[in-house]
Coordinates of C-alpha atoms in Angstrom, one line a residue:
X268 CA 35.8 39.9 15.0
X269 CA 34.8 36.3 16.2
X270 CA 31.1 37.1 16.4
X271 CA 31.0 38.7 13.3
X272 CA 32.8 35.2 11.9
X273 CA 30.3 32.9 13.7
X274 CA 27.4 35.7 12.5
X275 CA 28.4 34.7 8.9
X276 CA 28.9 31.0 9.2
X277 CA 25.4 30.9 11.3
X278 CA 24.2 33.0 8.3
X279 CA 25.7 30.8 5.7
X280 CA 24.2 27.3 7.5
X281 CA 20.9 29.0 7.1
X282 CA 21.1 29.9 3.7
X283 CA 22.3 25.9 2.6
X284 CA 19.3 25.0 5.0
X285 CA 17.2 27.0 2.9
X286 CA 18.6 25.4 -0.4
X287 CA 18.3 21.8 0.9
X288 CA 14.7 22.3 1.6
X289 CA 14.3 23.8 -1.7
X290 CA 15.4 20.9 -3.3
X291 CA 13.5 18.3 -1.4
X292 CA 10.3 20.5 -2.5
X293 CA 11.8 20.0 -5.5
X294 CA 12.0 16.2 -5.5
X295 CA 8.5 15.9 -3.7
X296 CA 7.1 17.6 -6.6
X297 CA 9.2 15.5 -9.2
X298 CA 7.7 12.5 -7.2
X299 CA 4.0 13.2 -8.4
X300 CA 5.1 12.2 -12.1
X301 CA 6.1 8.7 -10.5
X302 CA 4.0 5.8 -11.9
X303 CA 5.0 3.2 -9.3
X304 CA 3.2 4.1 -6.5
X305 CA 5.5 2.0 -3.9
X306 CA 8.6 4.0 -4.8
X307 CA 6.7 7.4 -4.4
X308 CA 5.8 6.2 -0.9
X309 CA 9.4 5.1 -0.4
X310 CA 11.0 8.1 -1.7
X311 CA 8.2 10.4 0.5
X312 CA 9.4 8.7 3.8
X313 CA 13.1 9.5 2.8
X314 CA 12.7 13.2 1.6
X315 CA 10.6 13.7 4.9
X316 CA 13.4 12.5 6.9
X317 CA 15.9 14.2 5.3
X318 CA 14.0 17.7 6.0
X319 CA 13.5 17.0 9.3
X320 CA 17.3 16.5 9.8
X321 CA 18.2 19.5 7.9
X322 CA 18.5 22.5 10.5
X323 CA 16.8 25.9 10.6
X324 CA 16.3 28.5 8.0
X325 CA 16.0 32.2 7.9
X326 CA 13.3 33.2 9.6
X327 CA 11.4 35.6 7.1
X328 CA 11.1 32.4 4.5
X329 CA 10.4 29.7 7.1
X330 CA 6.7 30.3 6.7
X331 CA 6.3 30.5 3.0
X332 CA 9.0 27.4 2.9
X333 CA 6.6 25.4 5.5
X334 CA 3.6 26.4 3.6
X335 CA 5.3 24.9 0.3
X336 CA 6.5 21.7 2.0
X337 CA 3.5 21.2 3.6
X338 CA 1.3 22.1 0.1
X339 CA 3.5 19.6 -1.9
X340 CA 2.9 17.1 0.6
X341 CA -0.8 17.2 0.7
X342 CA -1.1 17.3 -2.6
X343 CA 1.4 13.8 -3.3
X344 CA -0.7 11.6 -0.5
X345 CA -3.8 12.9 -2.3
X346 CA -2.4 11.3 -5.5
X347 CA -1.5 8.5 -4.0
X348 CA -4.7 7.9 -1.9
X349 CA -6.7 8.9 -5.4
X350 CA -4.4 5.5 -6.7
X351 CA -5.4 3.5 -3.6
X352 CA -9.2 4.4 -4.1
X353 CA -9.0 3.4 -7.7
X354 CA -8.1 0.0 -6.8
X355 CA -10.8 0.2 -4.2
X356 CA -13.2 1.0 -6.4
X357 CA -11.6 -1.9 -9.3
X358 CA -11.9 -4.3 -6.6
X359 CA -15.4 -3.4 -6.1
X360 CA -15.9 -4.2 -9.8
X361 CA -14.2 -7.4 -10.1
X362 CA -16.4 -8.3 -7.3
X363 CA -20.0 -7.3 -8.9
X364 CA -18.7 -9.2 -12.5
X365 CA -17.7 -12.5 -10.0
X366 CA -21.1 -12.1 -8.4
X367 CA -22.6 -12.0 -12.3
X368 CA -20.2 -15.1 -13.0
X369 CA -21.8 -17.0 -9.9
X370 CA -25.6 -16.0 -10.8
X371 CA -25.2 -17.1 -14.5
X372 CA -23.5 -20.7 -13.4
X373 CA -26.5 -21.0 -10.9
X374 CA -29.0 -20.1 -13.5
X375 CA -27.0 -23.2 -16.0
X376 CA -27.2 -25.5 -13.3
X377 CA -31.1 -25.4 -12.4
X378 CA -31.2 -25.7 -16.5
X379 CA -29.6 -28.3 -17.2
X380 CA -31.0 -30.8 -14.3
X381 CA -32.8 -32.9 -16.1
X382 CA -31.4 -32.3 -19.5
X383 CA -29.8 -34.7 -22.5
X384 CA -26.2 -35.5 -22.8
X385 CA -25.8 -32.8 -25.4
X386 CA -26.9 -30.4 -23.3
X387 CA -24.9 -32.0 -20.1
X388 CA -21.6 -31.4 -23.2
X389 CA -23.1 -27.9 -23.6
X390 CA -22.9 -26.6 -20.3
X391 CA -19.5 -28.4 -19.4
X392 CA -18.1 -26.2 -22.0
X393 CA -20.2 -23.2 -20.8
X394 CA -19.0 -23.8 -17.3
X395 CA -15.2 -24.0 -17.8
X396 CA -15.6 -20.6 -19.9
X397 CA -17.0 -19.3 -17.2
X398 CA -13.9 -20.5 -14.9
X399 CA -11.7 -19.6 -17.5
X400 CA -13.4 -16.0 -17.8
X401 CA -13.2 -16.0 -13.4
X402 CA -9.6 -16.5 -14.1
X403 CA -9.2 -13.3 -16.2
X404 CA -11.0 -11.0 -13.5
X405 CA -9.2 -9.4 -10.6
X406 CA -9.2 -9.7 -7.1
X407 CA -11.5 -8.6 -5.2
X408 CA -11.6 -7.1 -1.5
X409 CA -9.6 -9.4 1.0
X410 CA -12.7 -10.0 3.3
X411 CA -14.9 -10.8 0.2
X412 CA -12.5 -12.8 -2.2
X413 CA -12.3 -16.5 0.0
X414 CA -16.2 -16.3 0.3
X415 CA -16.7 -15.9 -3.0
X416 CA -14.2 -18.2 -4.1
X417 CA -15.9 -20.9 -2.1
X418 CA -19.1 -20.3 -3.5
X419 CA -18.2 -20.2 -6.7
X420 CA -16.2 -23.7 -6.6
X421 CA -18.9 -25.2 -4.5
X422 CA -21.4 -24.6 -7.4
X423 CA -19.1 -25.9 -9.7
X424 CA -18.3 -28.8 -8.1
X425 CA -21.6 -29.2 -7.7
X426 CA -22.2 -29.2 -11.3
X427 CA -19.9 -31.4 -12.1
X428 CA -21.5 -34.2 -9.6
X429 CA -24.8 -33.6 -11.0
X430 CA -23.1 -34.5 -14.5
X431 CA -21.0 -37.7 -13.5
X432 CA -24.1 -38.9 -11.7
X433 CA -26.4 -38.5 -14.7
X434 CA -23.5 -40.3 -17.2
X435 CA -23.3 -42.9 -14.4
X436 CA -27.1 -43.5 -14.6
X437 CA -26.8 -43.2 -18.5
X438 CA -23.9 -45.7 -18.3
X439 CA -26.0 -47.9 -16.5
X440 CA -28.9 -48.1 -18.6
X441 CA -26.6 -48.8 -21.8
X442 CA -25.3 -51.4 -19.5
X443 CA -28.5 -53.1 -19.0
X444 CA -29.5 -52.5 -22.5
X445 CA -26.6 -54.6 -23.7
X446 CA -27.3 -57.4 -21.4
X447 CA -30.6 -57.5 -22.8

């Protein structure tokens, strides 16, 4: 009589195991519809846990249960690696249009060298639309973004220096011109 009472209550455990672990396949699979990708990894890391606490399960539907875990699994980190490799690849492209930004402020500064005030006015403006488009782009990959950054406020710093000291040498002359 007592073995045929634990035989039931060892047979009822596994069929709640088997229902638990349903329903965390079913929440794994409700977690692919997740936008935020930080709360899918946060939820993953609890449902995983809470399978592996959960105890055994009949032993015909253990395989095709494992399989099903294992399939929804795979196929969540692959959406959430597919995310991660999109904002690879975005990063890549914020970093080829601040490379475009740099060569088109390089190719205004050797332009305007030896240019008129007009055209010193003209590429001022140019030059903070060009920081104001910098602004708008993304980040780029960590080892990449400083570099870049430097560069691009070395030239224009640069190109501001060339401009005060060509209205300094302008200032000048109108200087001496009204002592004469």
């Amino acid at each position: 009589y007592n073995l045929k009472i634990f035989r039931d209550l060892q047979e009822h455990d596994l069929k709640k195991n088997l229902e638990h672990k349903t329903e965390i396949i079913e929440k794994l699979k409700a977690i692919q519809s997740l936008e935020n990708i930080k709360e899918a990894e946060r939820l993953i890391k609890i449902y995983r846990n809470e399978w592996d606490e959960i105890g055994p399960v009949p032993n015909g539907k253990w395989e095709a249960l494992k399989h099903d875990y294992k399939l929804v699994l795979d196929e969540t980190y692959a959406k959430i690696k597919g995310h991660y490799n999109s904002l690879e690849e975005q990063k890549e492209a914020n970093l080829k249009s601040k490379l475009d930004i740099i060569e088109k402020v390089k190719e205004l500064i050797n332009s305007v060298s030896e240019a008129k005030a007009t055209r010193w006015n003209e590429a001022t403006d140019k030059i903070i639309a060009f920081q104001a488009e910098w602004k708008t782009v993304g980040r780029t990959t960590e080892k990449d973004n400083e570099k870049i950054w430097a560069e691009f406020r070395a030239l224009c710093d640069s190109f501001f220096e060339k401009k005060k000291t060509f209205f300094s040498g302008l200032n000048e002359k109108f200087a001496a011109n009204r002592k004469i």
